[in-house]
PDB file of C-alpha atoms in Angstrom:
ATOM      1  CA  UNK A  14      41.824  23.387 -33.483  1.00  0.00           C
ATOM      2  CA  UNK A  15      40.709  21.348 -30.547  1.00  0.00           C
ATOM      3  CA  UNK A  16      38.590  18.209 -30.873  1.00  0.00           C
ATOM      4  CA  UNK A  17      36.183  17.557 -27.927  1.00  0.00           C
ATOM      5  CA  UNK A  18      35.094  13.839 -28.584  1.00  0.00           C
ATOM      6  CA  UNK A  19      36.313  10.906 -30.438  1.00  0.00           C
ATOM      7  CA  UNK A  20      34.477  11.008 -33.684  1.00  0.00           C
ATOM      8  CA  UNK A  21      35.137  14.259 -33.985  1.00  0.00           C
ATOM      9  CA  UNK A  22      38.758  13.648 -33.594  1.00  0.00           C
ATOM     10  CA  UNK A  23      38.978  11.085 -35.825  1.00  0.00           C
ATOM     11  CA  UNK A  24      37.309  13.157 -38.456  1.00  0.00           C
ATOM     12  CA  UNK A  25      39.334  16.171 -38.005  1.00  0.00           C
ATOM     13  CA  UNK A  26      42.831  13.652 -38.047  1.00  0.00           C
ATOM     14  CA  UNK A  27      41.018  12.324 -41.184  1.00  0.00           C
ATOM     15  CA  UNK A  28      41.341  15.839 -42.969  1.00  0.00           C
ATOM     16  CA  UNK A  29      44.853  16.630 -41.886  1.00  0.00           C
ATOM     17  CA  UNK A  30      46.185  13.547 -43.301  1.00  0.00           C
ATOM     18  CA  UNK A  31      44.209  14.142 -46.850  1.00  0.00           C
ATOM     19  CA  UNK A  32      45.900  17.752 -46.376  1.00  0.00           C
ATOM     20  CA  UNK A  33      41.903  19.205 -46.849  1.00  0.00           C
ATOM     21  CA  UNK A  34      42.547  21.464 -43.823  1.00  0.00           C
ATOM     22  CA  UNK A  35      44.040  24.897 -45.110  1.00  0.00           C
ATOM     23  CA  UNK A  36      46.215  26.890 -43.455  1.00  0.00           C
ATOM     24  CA  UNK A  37      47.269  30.501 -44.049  1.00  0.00           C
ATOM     25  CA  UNK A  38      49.522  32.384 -42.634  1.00  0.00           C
ATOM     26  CA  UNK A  39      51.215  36.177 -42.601  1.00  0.00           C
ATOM     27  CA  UNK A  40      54.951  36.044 -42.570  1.00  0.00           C
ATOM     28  CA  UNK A  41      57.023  39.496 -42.444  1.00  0.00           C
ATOM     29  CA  UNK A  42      60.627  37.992 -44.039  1.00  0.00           C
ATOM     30  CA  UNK A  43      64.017  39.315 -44.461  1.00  0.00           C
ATOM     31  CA  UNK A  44      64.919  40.475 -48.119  1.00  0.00           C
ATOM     32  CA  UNK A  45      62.929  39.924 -51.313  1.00  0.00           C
ATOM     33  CA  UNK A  46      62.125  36.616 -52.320  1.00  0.00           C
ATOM     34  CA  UNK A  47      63.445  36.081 -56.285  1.00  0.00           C
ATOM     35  CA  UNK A  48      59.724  34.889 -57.546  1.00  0.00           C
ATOM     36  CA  UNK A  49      56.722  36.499 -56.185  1.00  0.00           C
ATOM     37  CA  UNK A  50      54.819  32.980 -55.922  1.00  0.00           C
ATOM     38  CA  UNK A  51      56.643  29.836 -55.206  1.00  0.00           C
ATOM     39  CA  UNK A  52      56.569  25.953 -53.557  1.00  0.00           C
ATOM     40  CA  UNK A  53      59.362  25.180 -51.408  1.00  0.00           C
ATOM     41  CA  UNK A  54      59.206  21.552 -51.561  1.00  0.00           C
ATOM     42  CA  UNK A  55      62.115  20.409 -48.966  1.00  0.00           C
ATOM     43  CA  UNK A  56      61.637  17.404 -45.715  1.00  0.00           C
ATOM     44  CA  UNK A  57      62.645  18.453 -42.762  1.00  0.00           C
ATOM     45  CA  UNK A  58      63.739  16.503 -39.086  1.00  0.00           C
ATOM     46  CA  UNK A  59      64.927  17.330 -35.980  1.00  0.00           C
ATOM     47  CA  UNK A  60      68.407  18.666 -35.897  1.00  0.00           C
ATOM     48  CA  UNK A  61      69.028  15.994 -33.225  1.00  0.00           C
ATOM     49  CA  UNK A  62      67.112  13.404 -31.601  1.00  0.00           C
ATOM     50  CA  UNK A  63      67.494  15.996 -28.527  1.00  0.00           C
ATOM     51  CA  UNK A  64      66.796  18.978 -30.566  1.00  0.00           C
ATOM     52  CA  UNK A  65      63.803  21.213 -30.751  1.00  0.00           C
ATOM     53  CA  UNK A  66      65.561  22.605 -33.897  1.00  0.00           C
ATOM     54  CA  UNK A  67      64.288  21.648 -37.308  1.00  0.00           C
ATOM     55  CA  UNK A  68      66.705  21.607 -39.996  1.00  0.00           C
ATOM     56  CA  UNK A  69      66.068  20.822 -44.047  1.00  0.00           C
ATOM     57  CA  UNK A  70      67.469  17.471 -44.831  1.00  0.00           C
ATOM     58  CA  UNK A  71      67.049  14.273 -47.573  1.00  0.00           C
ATOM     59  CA  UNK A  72      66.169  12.004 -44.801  1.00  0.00           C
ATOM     60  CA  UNK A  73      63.344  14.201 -43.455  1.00  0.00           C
ATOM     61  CA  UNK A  74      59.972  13.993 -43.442  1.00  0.00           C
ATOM     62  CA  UNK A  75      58.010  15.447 -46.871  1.00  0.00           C
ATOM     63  CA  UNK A  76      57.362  19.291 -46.193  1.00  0.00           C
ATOM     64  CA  UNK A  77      55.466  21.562 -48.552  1.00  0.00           C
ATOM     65  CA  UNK A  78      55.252  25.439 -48.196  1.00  0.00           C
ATOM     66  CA  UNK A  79      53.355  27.741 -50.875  1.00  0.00           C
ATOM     67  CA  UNK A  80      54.261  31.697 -50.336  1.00  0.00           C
ATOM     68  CA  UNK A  81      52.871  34.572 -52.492  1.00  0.00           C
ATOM     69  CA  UNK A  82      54.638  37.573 -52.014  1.00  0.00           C
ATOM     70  CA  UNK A  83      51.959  40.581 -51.186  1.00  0.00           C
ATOM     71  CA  UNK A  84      54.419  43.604 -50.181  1.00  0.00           C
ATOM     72  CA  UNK A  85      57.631  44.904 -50.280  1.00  0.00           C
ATOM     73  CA  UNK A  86      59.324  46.988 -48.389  1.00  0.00           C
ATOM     74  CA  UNK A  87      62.671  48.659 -46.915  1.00  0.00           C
ATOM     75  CA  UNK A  88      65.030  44.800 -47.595  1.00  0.00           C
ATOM     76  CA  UNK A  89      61.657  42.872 -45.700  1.00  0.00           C
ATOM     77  CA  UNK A  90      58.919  41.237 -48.065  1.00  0.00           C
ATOM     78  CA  UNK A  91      55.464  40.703 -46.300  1.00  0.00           C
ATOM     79  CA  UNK A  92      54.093  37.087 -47.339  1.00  0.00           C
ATOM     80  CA  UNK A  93      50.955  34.899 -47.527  1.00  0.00           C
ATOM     81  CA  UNK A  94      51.927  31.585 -46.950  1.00  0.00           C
ATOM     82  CA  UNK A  95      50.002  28.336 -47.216  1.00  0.00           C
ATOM     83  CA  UNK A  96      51.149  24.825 -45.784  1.00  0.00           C
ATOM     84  CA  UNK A  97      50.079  22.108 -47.798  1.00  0.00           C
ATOM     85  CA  UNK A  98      51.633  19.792 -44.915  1.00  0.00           C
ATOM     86  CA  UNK A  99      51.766  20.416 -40.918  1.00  0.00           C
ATOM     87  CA  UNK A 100      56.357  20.506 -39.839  1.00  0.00           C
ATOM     88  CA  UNK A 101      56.890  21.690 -36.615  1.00  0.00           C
ATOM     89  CA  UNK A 102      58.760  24.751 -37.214  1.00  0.00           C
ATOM     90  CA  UNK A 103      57.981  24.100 -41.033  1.00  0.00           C
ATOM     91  CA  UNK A 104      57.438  28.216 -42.106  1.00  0.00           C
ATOM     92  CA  UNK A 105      60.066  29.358 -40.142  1.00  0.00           C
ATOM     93  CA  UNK A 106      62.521  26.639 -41.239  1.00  0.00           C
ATOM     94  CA  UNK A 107      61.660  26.537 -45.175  1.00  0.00           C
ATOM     95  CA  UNK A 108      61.913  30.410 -45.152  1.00  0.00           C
ATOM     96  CA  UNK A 109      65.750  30.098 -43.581  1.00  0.00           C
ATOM     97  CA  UNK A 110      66.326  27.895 -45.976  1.00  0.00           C
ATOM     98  CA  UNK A 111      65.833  30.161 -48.557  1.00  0.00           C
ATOM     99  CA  UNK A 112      67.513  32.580 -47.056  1.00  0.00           C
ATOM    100  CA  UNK A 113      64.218  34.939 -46.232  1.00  0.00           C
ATOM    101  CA  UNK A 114      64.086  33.925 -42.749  1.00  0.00           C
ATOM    102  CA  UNK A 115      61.630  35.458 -40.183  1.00  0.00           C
ATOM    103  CA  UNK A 116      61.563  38.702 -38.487  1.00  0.00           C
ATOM    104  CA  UNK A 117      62.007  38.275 -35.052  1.00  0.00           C
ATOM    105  CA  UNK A 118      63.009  34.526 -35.049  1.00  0.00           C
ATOM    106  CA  UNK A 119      65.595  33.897 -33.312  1.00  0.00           C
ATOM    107  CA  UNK A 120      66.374  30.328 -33.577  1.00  0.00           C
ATOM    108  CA  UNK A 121      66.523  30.199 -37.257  1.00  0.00           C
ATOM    109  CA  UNK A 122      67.750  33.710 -38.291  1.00  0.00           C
ATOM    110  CA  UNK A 123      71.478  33.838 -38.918  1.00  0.00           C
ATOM    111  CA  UNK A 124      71.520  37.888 -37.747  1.00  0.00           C
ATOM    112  CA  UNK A 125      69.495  40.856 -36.877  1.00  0.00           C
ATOM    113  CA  UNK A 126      68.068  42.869 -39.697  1.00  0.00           C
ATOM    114  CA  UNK A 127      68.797  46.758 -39.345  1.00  0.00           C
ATOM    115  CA  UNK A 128      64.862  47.216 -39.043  1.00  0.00           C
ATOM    116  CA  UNK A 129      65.163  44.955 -36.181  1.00  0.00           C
ATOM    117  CA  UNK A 130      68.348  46.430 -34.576  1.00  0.00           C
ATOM    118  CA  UNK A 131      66.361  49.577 -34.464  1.00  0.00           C
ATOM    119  CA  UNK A 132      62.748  48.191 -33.258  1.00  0.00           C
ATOM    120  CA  UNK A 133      64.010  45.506 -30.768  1.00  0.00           C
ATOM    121  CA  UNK A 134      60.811  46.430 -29.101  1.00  0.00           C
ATOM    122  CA  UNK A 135      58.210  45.480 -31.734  1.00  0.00           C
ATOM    123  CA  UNK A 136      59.726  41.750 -31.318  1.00  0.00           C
ATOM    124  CA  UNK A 137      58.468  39.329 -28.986  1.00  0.00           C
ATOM    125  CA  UNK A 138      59.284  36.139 -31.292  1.00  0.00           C
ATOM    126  CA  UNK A 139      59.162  35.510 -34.828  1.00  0.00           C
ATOM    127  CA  UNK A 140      56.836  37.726 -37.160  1.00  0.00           C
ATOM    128  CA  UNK A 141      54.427  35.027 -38.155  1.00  0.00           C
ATOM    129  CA  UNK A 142      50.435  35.462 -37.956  1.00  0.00           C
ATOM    130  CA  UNK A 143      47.883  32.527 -38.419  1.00  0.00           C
ATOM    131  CA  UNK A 144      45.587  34.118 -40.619  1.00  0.00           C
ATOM    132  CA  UNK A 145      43.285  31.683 -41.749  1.00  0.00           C
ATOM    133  CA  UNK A 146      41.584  28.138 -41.361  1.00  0.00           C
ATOM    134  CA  UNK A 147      39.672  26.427 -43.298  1.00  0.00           C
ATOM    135  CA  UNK A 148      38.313  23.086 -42.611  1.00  0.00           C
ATOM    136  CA  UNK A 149      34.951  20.751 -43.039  1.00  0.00           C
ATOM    137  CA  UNK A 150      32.410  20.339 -40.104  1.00  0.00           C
ATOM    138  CA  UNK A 151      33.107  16.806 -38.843  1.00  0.00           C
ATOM    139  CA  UNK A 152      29.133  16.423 -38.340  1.00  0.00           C
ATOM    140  CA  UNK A 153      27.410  18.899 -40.983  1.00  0.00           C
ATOM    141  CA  UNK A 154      29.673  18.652 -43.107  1.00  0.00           C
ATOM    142  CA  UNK A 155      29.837  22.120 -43.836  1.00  0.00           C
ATOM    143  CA  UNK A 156      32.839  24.171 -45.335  1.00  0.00           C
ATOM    144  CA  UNK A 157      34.232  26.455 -42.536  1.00  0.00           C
ATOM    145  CA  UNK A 158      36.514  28.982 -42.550  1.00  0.00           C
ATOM    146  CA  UNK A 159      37.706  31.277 -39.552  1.00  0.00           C
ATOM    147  CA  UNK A 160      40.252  34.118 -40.075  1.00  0.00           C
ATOM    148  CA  UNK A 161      42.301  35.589 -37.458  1.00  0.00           C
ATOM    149  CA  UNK A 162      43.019  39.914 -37.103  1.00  0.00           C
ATOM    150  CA  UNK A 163      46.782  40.511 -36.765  1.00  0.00           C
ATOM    151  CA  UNK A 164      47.988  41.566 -33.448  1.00  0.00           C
ATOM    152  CA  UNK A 165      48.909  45.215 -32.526  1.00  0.00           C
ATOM    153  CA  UNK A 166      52.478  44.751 -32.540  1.00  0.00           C
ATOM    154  CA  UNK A 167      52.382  43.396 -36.156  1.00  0.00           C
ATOM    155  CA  UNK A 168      50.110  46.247 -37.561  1.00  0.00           C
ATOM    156  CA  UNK A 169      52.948  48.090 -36.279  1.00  0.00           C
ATOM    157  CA  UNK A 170      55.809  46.369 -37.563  1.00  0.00           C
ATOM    158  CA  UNK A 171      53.768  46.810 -40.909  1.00  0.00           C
ATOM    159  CA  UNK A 172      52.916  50.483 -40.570  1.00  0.00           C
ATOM    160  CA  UNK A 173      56.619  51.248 -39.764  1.00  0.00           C
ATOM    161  CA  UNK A 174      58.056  49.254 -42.222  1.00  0.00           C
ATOM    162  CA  UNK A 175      55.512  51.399 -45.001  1.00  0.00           C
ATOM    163  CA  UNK A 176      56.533  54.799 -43.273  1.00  0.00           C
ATOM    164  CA  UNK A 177      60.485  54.201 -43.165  1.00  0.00           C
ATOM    165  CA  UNK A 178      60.305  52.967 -46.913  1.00  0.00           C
ATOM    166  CA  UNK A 179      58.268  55.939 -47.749  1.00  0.00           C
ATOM    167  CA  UNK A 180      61.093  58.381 -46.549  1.00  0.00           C
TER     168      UNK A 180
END
């Protein structure tokens, strides 16, 4: 989301900090969440002041992720997630936290899962889609919304997860 003037920028910045911009993503995760549905409600900050690593902490700022789980398959659980506030990192470092971290992510993961170890080539990076935005027109005010196909490689991911768990 790119803002070409001022007012425009001021009223997109405007939405972001009411939290009236929505935000979905796809998330292919290690294991099976317990609940289908939850609110990870955890602040988050740098690891280090030098750090590009975000870690879960009391002294962080607030941090609000919403995931429904839609599939499950072969130890991996396919997931729509919502933010209901903007982290760096924040997906990939609430689902760690939970210990459901990311296909593919590298930084956050603590190891391979066996699905990975045997499709190292489906991975270029963390298995995280943005699916869907939805915002208000800064001038017409309008309600937008613009959605996002998954790539090839995660079709894949998906179609070969559903075919090995089939077996």
């Amino acid at each position: 989301l790119i803002a070409k003037d001022a007012y425009t920028c001021g009223r997109l910045s405007q939405q972001i900090r009411e939290r009236r911009i929505i935000k979905k993503y796809l998330a292919l995760v290690e294991g099976i969440p317990a609940e289908n549905h939850g609110i990870i409600n955890a602040p988050i900050r740098r690891e280090a002041e030098d750090s590009v690593k975000r870690v879960v902490a009391k002294d962080g700022k607030d941090a609000i992720t919403e995931y429904s789980v839609t599939e499950k398959r072969d130890g991996c659980s396919l997931l729509e997630v919502t933010l209901h506030t903007g982290r760096t990192h924040q997906i990939r470092v609430h689902m760690a936290y939970t210990g459901h971290a990311l296909l593919g992510d590298e930084v956050y993961a603590t190891s391979k899962t066996v699905f990975e170890k045997h499709h190292p080539q489906l991975f270029d990076g963390q298995a995280l889609h943005a699916k869907r935005l939805t915002l208000t027109h800064p001038r017409t005010r309008e309600r937008m919304s613009f959605e996002c196909e998954l790539p090839d490689n995660f079709k894949k991911i998906i179609r070969i997860l559903r075919e090995e768990a089939d077996r």
